[in-house]
XYZ file of C-alpha atoms in Angstrom:
724
model
C 77.500 115.543 110.253
C 77.850 111.951 111.409
C 78.241 109.537 108.563
C 75.644 106.826 108.438
C 76.396 103.138 108.122
C 76.958 101.746 104.684
C 73.848 101.531 102.578
C 72.997 99.430 99.576
C 73.000 100.449 95.905
C 69.208 100.837 95.732
C 69.216 103.326 98.621
C 72.099 105.284 97.104
C 70.325 105.449 93.746
C 67.105 106.592 95.429
C 68.951 109.322 97.308
C 70.418 110.568 94.028
C 66.936 110.636 92.492
C 65.579 112.621 95.448
C 68.338 115.204 95.112
C 67.472 115.605 91.443
C 63.876 116.127 92.527
C 65.099 118.979 94.748
C 66.507 120.744 91.684
C 63.307 120.166 89.676
C 61.161 121.457 92.519
C 63.299 124.600 92.847
C 62.896 125.327 89.151
C 59.115 124.893 89.431
C 58.981 127.182 92.476
C 61.040 129.833 90.706
C 58.666 129.704 87.738
C 55.719 130.048 90.108
C 57.348 133.040 91.771
C 57.754 134.772 88.429
C 54.086 134.151 87.593
C 52.567 135.247 90.894
C 55.077 137.810 92.123
C 52.690 140.620 91.268
C 49.620 138.881 92.638
C 50.212 138.664 96.319
C 50.863 142.266 97.348
C 54.360 141.254 98.385
C 55.907 143.671 100.858
C 58.846 145.611 99.442
C 61.981 144.367 101.165
C 65.459 145.945 101.331
C 67.750 145.428 98.359
C 69.987 143.074 100.319
C 67.045 140.687 100.721
C 66.771 140.129 96.966
C 70.442 139.190 96.845
C 69.969 136.783 99.759
C 67.014 135.083 98.037
C 68.911 134.702 94.765
C 71.924 133.182 96.508
C 69.784 130.868 98.635
C 67.842 129.338 95.807
C 70.908 129.194 93.578
C 72.584 127.101 96.301
C 69.505 124.857 96.566
C 69.348 124.454 92.801
C 73.066 123.724 92.511
C 72.945 121.351 95.482
C 70.111 119.382 93.959
C 71.750 119.280 90.546
C 75.330 118.550 91.610
C 74.839 116.224 94.602
C 73.692 113.218 92.529
C 76.988 113.357 90.629
C 78.983 113.046 93.839
C 79.402 110.158 96.220
C 76.728 109.461 98.895
C 78.710 111.085 101.694
C 79.633 114.244 99.761
C 76.140 114.444 98.255
C 74.529 114.457 101.688
C 76.948 117.104 102.884
C 76.140 119.324 99.924
C 72.418 118.830 100.554
C 72.954 119.658 104.224
C 74.796 122.833 103.281
C 71.907 123.893 101.034
C 69.448 123.285 103.896
C 71.604 125.351 106.252
C 71.639 128.247 103.769
C 67.821 128.097 103.483
C 67.463 128.074 107.273
C 69.716 131.136 107.517
C 67.547 132.893 104.924
C 64.351 132.047 106.808
C 65.829 133.418 110.025
C 66.945 136.584 108.226
C 63.517 137.393 106.766
C 61.964 138.990 109.907
C 64.689 141.660 109.688
C 63.692 142.341 106.068
C 60.015 142.377 107.043
C 60.710 144.769 109.905
C 62.450 147.131 107.480
C 59.331 147.071 105.284
C 57.105 147.829 108.294
C 59.311 150.744 109.315
C 58.840 152.099 105.799
C 55.076 152.048 106.375
C 54.343 149.068 104.120
C 52.106 146.065 104.568
C 51.799 142.940 102.480
C 52.648 139.273 102.342
C 55.906 137.383 102.567
C 57.684 136.348 99.339
C 56.324 133.337 97.470
C 59.742 131.626 97.344
C 60.012 131.740 101.126
C 56.871 129.607 101.341
C 58.172 127.106 98.753
C 59.503 124.796 101.447
C 59.048 121.399 99.739
C 62.457 121.352 98.063
C 64.433 122.353 101.185
C 62.456 119.764 103.200
C 63.348 117.059 100.677
C 67.018 118.031 100.860
C 66.786 117.883 104.661
C 65.342 114.357 104.447
C 68.295 113.153 102.375
C 70.858 114.986 104.504
C 69.596 114.177 107.987
C 66.322 112.269 107.985
C 62.982 113.022 109.576
C 64.481 114.894 112.517
C 65.969 117.439 110.144
C 62.650 117.696 108.303
C 60.696 118.224 111.518
C 63.169 120.848 112.764
C 63.179 122.701 109.434
C 59.379 122.790 109.079
C 58.876 123.812 112.718
C 61.320 126.683 112.378
C 59.842 127.694 109.029
C 56.297 127.677 110.411
C 57.218 129.834 113.400
C 59.011 132.406 111.228
C 56.211 132.494 108.625
C 53.468 132.991 111.239
C 55.495 135.683 112.995
C 56.217 137.431 109.694
C 52.557 137.342 108.630
C 51.480 139.125 111.771
C 54.441 141.491 111.494
C 53.317 142.518 108.001
C 49.672 143.115 108.845
C 48.047 139.843 109.931
C 46.785 136.635 108.380
C 44.538 136.789 105.351
C 42.554 133.835 104.047
C 44.902 133.647 101.062
C 47.966 133.602 103.312
C 46.457 130.895 105.531
C 45.564 128.717 102.544
C 48.990 129.183 100.968
C 50.958 128.437 104.145
C 48.955 125.380 105.177
C 49.093 123.915 101.693
C 52.823 124.655 101.423
C 53.325 122.787 104.709
C 51.106 119.945 103.510
C 53.011 119.775 100.220
C 56.365 119.527 102.022
C 55.195 116.791 104.398
C 53.559 114.828 101.571
C 56.680 115.053 99.415
C 58.902 113.870 102.263
C 56.500 111.053 103.137
C 56.604 109.820 99.538
C 60.376 110.098 99.462
C 60.744 108.277 102.782
C 58.477 105.496 101.519
C 60.692 105.177 98.445
C 63.810 105.021 100.598
C 62.209 102.400 102.801
C 61.322 100.335 99.731
C 64.927 100.675 98.545
C 66.107 99.409 101.941
C 63.996 96.282 101.497
C 65.352 95.805 97.973
C 68.909 95.971 99.310
C 68.111 93.717 102.271
C 66.535 91.146 99.984
C 69.499 91.302 97.623
C 71.886 90.916 100.561
C 70.055 87.875 101.898
C 69.816 86.335 98.451
C 73.516 86.987 97.876
C 74.388 85.244 101.149
C 72.347 82.214 100.139
C 73.859 82.283 96.664
C 77.355 82.440 98.140
C 76.682 79.414 100.347
C 75.314 77.481 97.396
C 78.185 78.499 95.125
C 80.778 77.603 97.757
C 79.393 74.098 98.177
C 79.104 73.479 94.442
C 82.624 74.851 93.940
C 83.965 72.451 96.546
C 82.298 69.555 94.785
C 83.753 70.708 91.479
C 87.208 71.110 93.021
C 86.983 67.634 94.498
C 86.227 66.299 91.034
C 89.214 68.095 89.527
C 91.432 67.033 92.403
C 90.190 63.462 92.006
C 91.149 63.463 88.338
C 94.515 64.978 89.142
C 95.264 62.556 91.984
C 93.929 59.557 90.085
C 95.895 60.275 86.948
C 99.278 60.655 88.583
C 99.661 60.249 92.289
C 97.150 57.496 93.024
C 98.501 55.453 90.149
C 102.017 55.855 91.533
C 100.928 54.958 95.071
C 99.073 51.899 93.837
C 102.176 50.872 91.909
C 104.315 51.195 95.031
C 101.793 49.265 97.138
C 101.689 46.387 94.635
C 105.294 46.543 93.384
C 106.956 43.309 92.375
C 110.590 42.759 91.425
C 109.704 42.585 87.728
C 107.651 45.851 87.870
C 109.873 47.823 90.236
C 111.655 49.792 87.500
C 108.366 50.944 85.949
C 107.020 51.804 89.386
C 110.050 53.984 90.108
C 109.617 55.844 86.793
C 105.949 56.401 87.538
C 106.799 57.681 91.036
C 109.324 60.136 89.547
C 106.700 61.493 87.131
C 104.194 61.850 89.991
C 106.600 63.801 92.206
C 107.265 66.221 89.334
C 103.536 66.691 88.848
C 102.971 67.306 92.552
C 105.596 70.035 92.547
C 103.711 71.906 89.791
C 100.799 73.143 91.884
C 98.830 76.416 92.033
C 100.225 79.317 94.005
C 98.767 80.066 97.387
C 95.697 82.281 97.496
C 96.742 83.702 100.871
C 98.121 87.243 100.664
C 100.605 86.797 103.522
C 101.904 83.529 102.056
C 102.477 85.159 98.686
C 104.212 88.179 100.216
C 106.296 85.848 102.389
C 107.469 83.943 99.325
C 108.259 87.248 97.615
C 110.175 88.580 100.620
C 112.191 85.360 100.961
C 113.122 85.454 97.280
C 114.385 89.055 97.510
C 116.005 88.880 100.937
C 113.572 91.301 102.572
C 112.535 91.009 106.209
C 108.858 90.176 106.640
C 106.649 91.178 109.547
C 103.064 89.968 109.167
C 100.140 90.350 111.516
C 96.692 88.905 110.899
C 93.719 89.752 113.129
C 91.443 86.841 114.097
C 88.571 88.429 112.157
C 90.697 89.531 109.200
C 88.754 89.896 105.961
C 89.832 87.694 103.026
C 91.578 89.588 100.258
C 89.848 89.225 96.844
C 92.039 87.576 94.183
C 92.183 90.631 91.902
C 93.189 92.838 94.836
C 95.834 90.350 96.018
C 97.298 90.151 92.497
C 97.600 93.943 92.270
C 99.108 94.270 95.768
C 101.651 91.498 95.239
C 102.633 92.934 91.837
C 103.119 96.393 93.365
C 105.149 94.950 96.261
C 107.303 92.950 93.835
C 107.986 96.077 91.777
C 108.913 98.029 94.906
C 111.386 95.337 95.998
C 112.786 95.114 92.466
C 113.311 98.897 92.464
C 115.233 98.581 95.719
C 117.448 95.845 94.255
C 118.170 97.840 91.110
C 118.499 101.389 92.451
C 119.647 100.792 96.047
C 121.940 97.730 95.943
C 123.048 96.723 99.385
C 120.149 98.497 101.122
C 118.053 96.487 103.542
C 114.341 96.232 102.797
C 111.390 95.314 104.951
C 107.839 94.239 104.207
C 105.158 94.790 106.815
C 101.666 93.344 106.380
C 98.679 94.021 108.634
C 95.343 92.347 107.863
C 92.216 93.426 109.737
C 88.454 93.069 109.493
C 88.231 96.299 107.467
C 91.009 95.472 105.011
C 94.775 95.568 105.165
C 97.967 97.578 104.862
C 101.261 96.701 103.204
C 104.371 98.814 103.689
C 107.620 98.196 101.815
C 110.528 100.252 103.114
C 114.264 100.423 102.425
C 117.145 102.466 103.830
C 118.587 103.302 100.421
C 119.526 106.746 99.103
C 115.937 107.652 98.249
C 114.780 109.919 95.455
C 112.381 112.748 94.632
C 109.107 111.218 93.313
C 108.270 114.418 91.420
C 111.406 114.045 89.309
C 110.705 110.491 88.187
C 110.497 110.340 84.392
C 107.066 109.667 82.948
C 108.400 106.624 81.072
C 109.264 104.885 84.372
C 106.332 102.502 84.176
C 107.268 100.562 87.299
C 106.147 103.311 89.649
C 103.577 104.966 87.407
C 101.764 101.795 86.379
C 102.580 98.791 88.561
C 102.853 100.539 91.930
C 100.460 103.476 91.554
C 98.401 102.943 88.412
C 96.977 99.408 88.554
C 96.156 99.375 92.299
C 94.642 102.840 92.046
C 92.087 101.651 89.484
C 90.720 98.928 91.784
C 87.891 100.096 94.079
C 88.967 100.175 97.703
C 92.722 100.084 96.928
C 95.124 102.988 97.484
C 98.848 103.265 96.759
C 101.443 105.935 97.460
C 105.198 106.329 97.263
C 106.991 108.398 99.895
C 110.671 109.130 99.385
C 113.235 111.902 99.579
C 116.959 112.069 98.868
C 118.880 110.560 101.763
C 115.768 109.289 103.548
C 115.085 105.938 101.907
C 111.844 104.902 100.232
C 108.481 103.855 101.616
C 105.703 102.337 99.488
C 102.296 102.143 101.165
C 99.514 99.940 99.833
C 96.068 99.860 101.432
C 92.864 98.023 100.616
C 89.532 98.226 102.378
C 86.504 95.983 102.195
C 83.219 97.621 101.148
C 81.074 98.809 104.016
C 78.627 96.065 104.961
C 75.018 96.751 104.150
C 73.221 98.362 107.078
C 70.042 100.292 107.378
C 70.537 104.018 107.657
C 68.763 105.166 110.832
C 67.784 108.362 109.005
C 65.792 106.277 106.543
C 63.767 104.199 108.947
C 62.123 106.402 111.564
C 58.365 106.360 111.101
C 56.595 103.384 109.570
C 54.717 103.720 106.282
C 51.343 103.472 108.029
C 52.398 106.187 110.496
C 53.510 108.449 107.663
C 50.178 108.026 105.889
C 48.317 108.839 109.075
C 50.554 111.867 109.622
C 49.820 113.253 106.147
C 46.108 112.452 106.481
C 45.887 114.132 109.868
C 47.747 117.182 108.594
C 45.404 117.380 105.604
C 42.392 117.140 107.915
C 43.615 119.795 110.365
C 44.971 122.347 107.896
C 42.191 122.189 105.332
C 39.521 122.199 108.037
C 41.088 125.364 109.435
C 41.099 127.002 106.014
C 37.502 125.911 105.327
C 36.263 127.275 108.674
C 37.998 130.627 108.154
C 36.557 130.825 104.611
C 33.100 129.962 105.979
C 33.305 132.679 108.617
C 34.436 135.274 106.114
C 31.948 134.256 103.418
C 28.959 133.804 105.720
C 27.256 130.502 106.472
C 24.279 131.407 104.263
C 26.420 131.909 101.167
C 29.944 131.056 100.084
C 30.698 129.866 103.622
C 28.249 126.987 103.206
C 29.987 126.058 99.937
C 33.341 126.004 101.731
C 32.056 123.659 104.450
C 30.357 121.432 101.882
C 33.591 121.173 99.903
C 35.438 120.279 103.091
C 33.101 117.351 103.621
C 33.494 116.192 100.033
C 37.280 116.381 100.122
C 37.555 114.539 103.425
C 35.177 111.844 102.209
C 37.003 111.289 98.919
C 40.410 111.357 100.651
C 39.217 108.733 103.138
C 37.906 106.570 100.291
C 41.255 106.650 98.505
C 43.202 106.275 101.743
C 41.481 103.004 102.623
C 43.019 101.419 99.515
C 46.314 99.958 100.701
C 47.473 98.682 97.328
C 47.304 99.948 93.735
C 43.805 101.261 92.990
C 42.063 100.021 89.844
C 41.874 102.285 86.811
C 38.053 102.307 86.806
C 37.835 103.246 90.445
C 40.502 105.933 90.051
C 38.710 107.647 87.185
C 35.419 107.391 89.083
C 37.089 109.230 91.985
C 38.406 111.875 89.564
C 34.967 112.363 87.992
C 33.248 112.738 91.380
C 35.942 115.030 92.764
C 36.035 117.330 89.729
C 32.228 117.455 89.591
C 32.017 118.710 93.171
C 34.849 121.202 92.560
C 32.915 122.579 89.553
C 29.840 123.042 91.731
C 31.968 124.701 94.391
C 33.426 127.191 91.957
C 29.969 128.232 90.801
C 28.961 128.783 94.434
C 31.608 131.396 95.279
C 31.545 134.955 93.936
C 33.894 136.235 91.258
C 36.682 137.004 91.122
C 37.931 133.895 92.907
C 41.105 134.085 94.977
C 43.597 131.594 96.307
C 41.782 131.772 99.647
C 38.160 131.548 98.509
C 38.980 128.736 96.050
C 41.212 126.879 98.527
C 39.417 123.618 97.731
C 40.799 123.559 94.178
C 44.367 123.206 95.451
C 43.199 120.864 98.210
C 41.660 118.638 95.542
C 45.103 118.430 93.936
C 46.399 116.682 97.069
C 43.689 114.048 96.689
C 44.923 113.540 93.124
C 48.430 113.101 94.510
C 47.167 110.196 96.624
C 45.889 108.584 93.423
C 49.285 109.012 91.797
C 50.953 107.367 94.773
C 48.717 104.335 94.299
C 49.802 103.840 90.724
C 47.192 105.919 88.938
C 49.279 108.748 87.564
C 47.127 108.869 84.413
C 44.017 109.537 86.494
C 45.854 112.166 88.566
C 47.039 114.038 85.461
C 43.564 113.857 83.975
C 42.094 115.339 87.140
C 44.685 118.119 87.228
C 43.907 118.978 83.605
C 40.192 119.178 84.410
C 40.841 121.449 87.411
C 42.994 123.760 85.297
C 40.310 123.860 82.604
C 37.747 124.868 85.249
C 39.968 127.799 86.187
C 40.258 128.811 82.535
C 36.491 128.544 81.975
C 35.827 130.613 85.092
C 38.319 133.265 83.940
C 36.596 133.487 80.546
C 33.016 133.398 81.774
C 33.245 135.683 84.783
C 35.245 138.585 86.130
C 38.651 137.148 86.924
C 41.723 138.071 88.903
C 44.190 136.505 86.490
C 47.210 136.660 88.808
C 45.232 134.805 91.484
C 44.149 132.262 88.873
C 47.811 131.769 87.909
C 48.746 131.238 91.549
C 46.107 128.519 91.996
C 46.929 126.874 88.681
C 50.647 126.891 89.334
C 50.261 125.131 92.688
C 47.861 122.532 91.239
C 50.091 121.776 88.247
C 53.274 121.693 90.327
C 51.921 119.417 93.063
C 50.288 116.882 90.730
C 52.869 116.838 87.947
C 55.824 116.516 90.303
C 54.138 113.667 92.159
C 53.379 111.802 88.922
C 56.890 112.279 87.562
C 58.348 111.391 90.935
C 56.386 108.154 91.216
C 57.237 107.163 87.630
C 60.891 107.844 88.312
C 60.811 105.741 91.457
C 59.195 102.828 89.612
C 61.995 102.917 87.092
C 64.477 103.195 89.934
C 63.122 100.071 91.598
C 63.394 98.151 88.351
C 66.955 99.369 87.985
C 67.699 98.450 91.601
C 66.340 94.949 91.035
C 68.596 94.606 88.003
C 71.574 95.804 90.027
C 70.728 93.282 92.739
C 70.727 90.473 90.170
C 74.142 91.539 88.896
C 75.405 91.776 92.450
C 74.185 88.269 93.235
C 75.778 86.875 90.068
C 79.056 88.584 90.958
C 78.893 87.200 94.501
C 78.292 83.713 93.142
C 81.294 83.940 90.828
C 83.570 85.312 93.546
C 82.435 82.692 96.063
C 82.827 79.929 93.499
C 86.362 80.969 92.590
C 87.477 81.431 96.190
C 85.936 78.225 97.525
C 87.071 76.185 94.533
C 90.617 77.459 94.843
C 90.703 76.852 98.593
C 89.322 73.333 98.241
C 91.789 72.433 95.528
C 94.690 73.786 97.575
C 93.526 71.751 100.572
C 93.575 68.539 98.505
C 96.933 69.357 96.990
C 98.319 70.152 100.436
C 97.515 66.597 101.480
C 99.239 65.281 98.374
C 102.234 67.455 99.218
C 102.300 66.365 102.865
C 101.745 62.628 102.520
C 102.358 61.411 98.974
C 105.329 63.463 97.852
C 107.735 62.504 100.715
C 106.952 58.832 100.203
C 107.393 58.922 96.428
C 110.592 60.981 96.639
C 112.002 58.560 99.210
C 111.217 55.580 96.991
C 112.762 57.270 93.941
C 115.874 58.254 95.913
C 116.280 54.724 97.346
C 115.811 53.118 93.953
C 113.762 50.274 95.408
C 110.429 49.583 97.139
C 110.561 48.256 100.715
C 107.801 46.475 102.583
C 107.237 49.528 104.788
C 106.864 51.637 101.637
C 104.142 49.332 100.364
C 102.177 49.605 103.625
C 102.539 53.381 103.748
C 101.556 53.706 100.091
C 98.334 51.824 100.752
C 97.568 54.123 103.707
C 98.342 57.327 101.801
C 96.361 56.193 98.770
C 93.344 55.538 100.969
C 93.657 58.930 102.624
C 93.796 60.749 99.309
C 90.805 58.829 97.987
C 88.922 59.792 101.148
C 89.494 63.435 100.265
C 87.050 63.283 97.384
C 84.774 60.355 98.196
C 84.493 60.560 102.004
C 83.069 64.111 102.038
C 82.223 65.035 105.624
C 83.898 61.882 106.910
C 87.263 63.401 105.973
C 87.051 65.918 108.820
C 86.642 65.818 112.602
C 89.891 63.848 113.035
C 88.588 60.877 111.036
C 91.266 61.218 108.302
C 94.148 60.798 110.781
C 92.420 57.919 112.563
C 91.788 56.185 109.235
C 95.420 56.588 108.243
C 96.613 55.014 111.492
C 94.221 52.102 110.960
C 95.467 51.561 107.413
C 99.085 51.537 108.622
C 98.046 48.691 110.940
C 96.804 46.827 107.889
C 93.100 47.548 108.300
C 91.071 47.935 105.102
C 89.229 51.266 105.519
C 86.411 52.468 103.245
C 84.783 55.866 103.919
C 81.809 56.931 101.773
C 79.597 60.014 102.018
C 76.442 59.591 99.942
C 74.450 62.125 101.965
C 74.434 64.863 99.336
C 75.447 68.489 99.944
C 75.972 69.962 103.368
C 72.688 70.970 104.965
C 71.923 73.963 107.188
C 72.402 71.898 110.349
C 75.090 69.225 110.822
C 74.830 68.884 114.596
C 74.926 65.077 114.318
C 78.407 64.962 112.755
C 80.541 65.315 115.934
C 78.777 62.373 117.617
C 79.158 60.221 114.501
C 82.820 61.239 114.256
C 83.372 60.078 117.845
C 81.837 56.717 116.970
C 83.885 56.334 113.757
C 87.176 57.220 115.449
C 86.433 54.682 118.181
C 85.675 51.940 115.629
C 88.809 52.802 113.617
C 90.989 52.430 116.702
C 89.573 48.972 117.539
C 89.079 47.472 114.082
C 91.333 44.550 113.201
C 90.484 43.651 109.600
C 88.024 45.898 107.756
C 85.799 48.894 108.465
C 83.246 50.475 106.132
C 81.589 53.795 107.081
C 78.838 55.188 104.883
C 76.711 58.315 105.292
C 73.401 57.325 103.735
C 71.489 59.288 101.082
C 68.731 61.677 102.221
C 65.339 60.134 102.949
C 66.670 56.989 104.641
C 65.547 56.006 108.132
C 69.188 56.000 109.300
C 71.856 58.657 108.857
C 74.861 56.335 108.622
C 76.036 52.719 108.825
C 79.349 51.603 110.326
C 80.448 48.011 109.634
C 83.434 47.010 111.786
C 84.894 43.543 111.261
C 81.478 42.290 110.240
C 79.449 44.050 112.963
C 76.878 46.621 111.792
C 76.270 49.769 113.818
C 73.222 51.804 112.783
C 73.445 55.525 113.481
C 71.240 56.613 115.098
C 69.337 53.545 116.244
C 66.919 55.441 118.485
C 66.269 58.950 119.713
C 65.387 59.395 123.353
C 62.612 61.806 124.473
C 65.288 64.280 125.537
C 66.679 64.320 122.009
C 69.976 62.519 122.730
C 71.095 60.038 120.072
C 71.786 56.451 121.126
C 73.729 53.864 119.109
C 72.245 50.465 118.379
C 74.570 47.518 117.679
C 73.448 44.517 115.697
C 75.160 41.156 115.653
C 77.488 39.953 112.953
């Protein structure tokens, strides 16, 4: 079976609920079989057939009960296996029926063989609507063939088969609608999570800029300002301040990049490093990186301790789906099975901790004389994607399919009952009940949303009233075939349950069952036939009500899961973006400020060139947290060159957070770089707050440039220059 794309948590939870429904439906069908087994003149089949039936429905029951406890992939495979076993049983029945015919018997096919709703539901979960259509088509062909093989179609057989088919299609339509709703829940959660991540990233950057500003201001900027304004009488204090700042700069957070961390580890232990990063490599989450680096460090430490002199290598491959780390050495090796249980390095650090993180795997491969190889793998979760088995038909199409099937099958049963009962008697009752059922079903079907309680109970009262009249119009004892409209009315009650009126549906089912009891008491009754009708009514309505209630709870649970997922995404995005932003600021401190301050400290004096460079570096670092978007697009380097020429540069971004479209930034950056290269004394660039007529102002040596000054009809931005 081809595995479907990754699906969201709501879809997975719904699939588990549907598989539980398979088990419940099998139990209900088995109970019905026990009640009606003596009522349907079932043809005696060979002994091997009983064993086949027991095994088949045991597999279906176990599949429905066990699959929800397994993962989505394994659960679908188990459900598919159960469907395959049922199909094999269906195909085997004609042989059992033929054996009964050869023995001179006639009768009907077993009740459990017509209980196709549960296998159809399992087929929906395992393979989608195509599996359902294939299963029901095959089942229908075999059932029709077997009916004729065993003596022909009776009215009871026709009513049972058509309503079994209708029950299976209705159940699958409801389940598919629930899966489709779960898809939308997951899609909405995914979209909300993306938006939340973007928001969290931006806010984290702002927070990191604030922390970096405090850090830079407290130590480095103060030292740079001291160097820029140093005088002979303050030079000693300036040098002490510069020494403190360089020490502070050296104490910075470790890199968040997995390859950088493994490179540092390999360099410290003398291991050779080979790293490869794909262009679309997925970022490694912090908790995963910590576990991988700790395991790699332990592996290298084991090599140092137990294989001194052996060469070790670290290979890292990062891809879009995750990454692989392999630590190898050419030491003497060992037998992993003989490692003592108190050796926590391998048991805990290398195998234990990584193994408890979802998506991470670890293994140790070694043998005496063959060196040691530690493999670490991590994979990113499958991205959310709609399962093509879920989509298929639209909800409106499914409703029309069920409605059309109800119309065709129940019309056929009503016509056959009318022909057998005579149009002047019970046949007229059958046709009248057909009209009532179709009219009520159409009335309920036109309601696209949840039906009101008053209207639902009015429908129940009208429906049950007509059913009561119908029962009085057919002779006793009633049979499953002559009273076909009682079970058909149960399907109308199911439509009420699907529209949120489970209380009305249960009330209607109770009334229908009471009618059967009253008829059995007041007239001659075929009790087994009564039990058959009652069992189907109770099973269809009760399962639908329970199913709908379960799905409502499932949707609430899915919504709660989505909220937790969004909150987790926000936290992860915040941490990652904040850490990356802070590292970017500190990298600039490391690149520009530290060499200058160390040089000044080493020289023991402040030269004129040092003062000029200190002013330029100080301005660049201040730009990192007050210039915002003006710090990118090559503006930072251009501003630094201008400051080294003695130009006073001020860059301010008051435009708020980054918006969805920043297409204007490159053109503004071109303008700013040009003005920075030509300015002689002072340049001030300011991105204006939202709501202003202009996006930015650039004041160069007293000349104001408004950006943009005008927008041409073609949409190109032009720059207006005003005089000094």
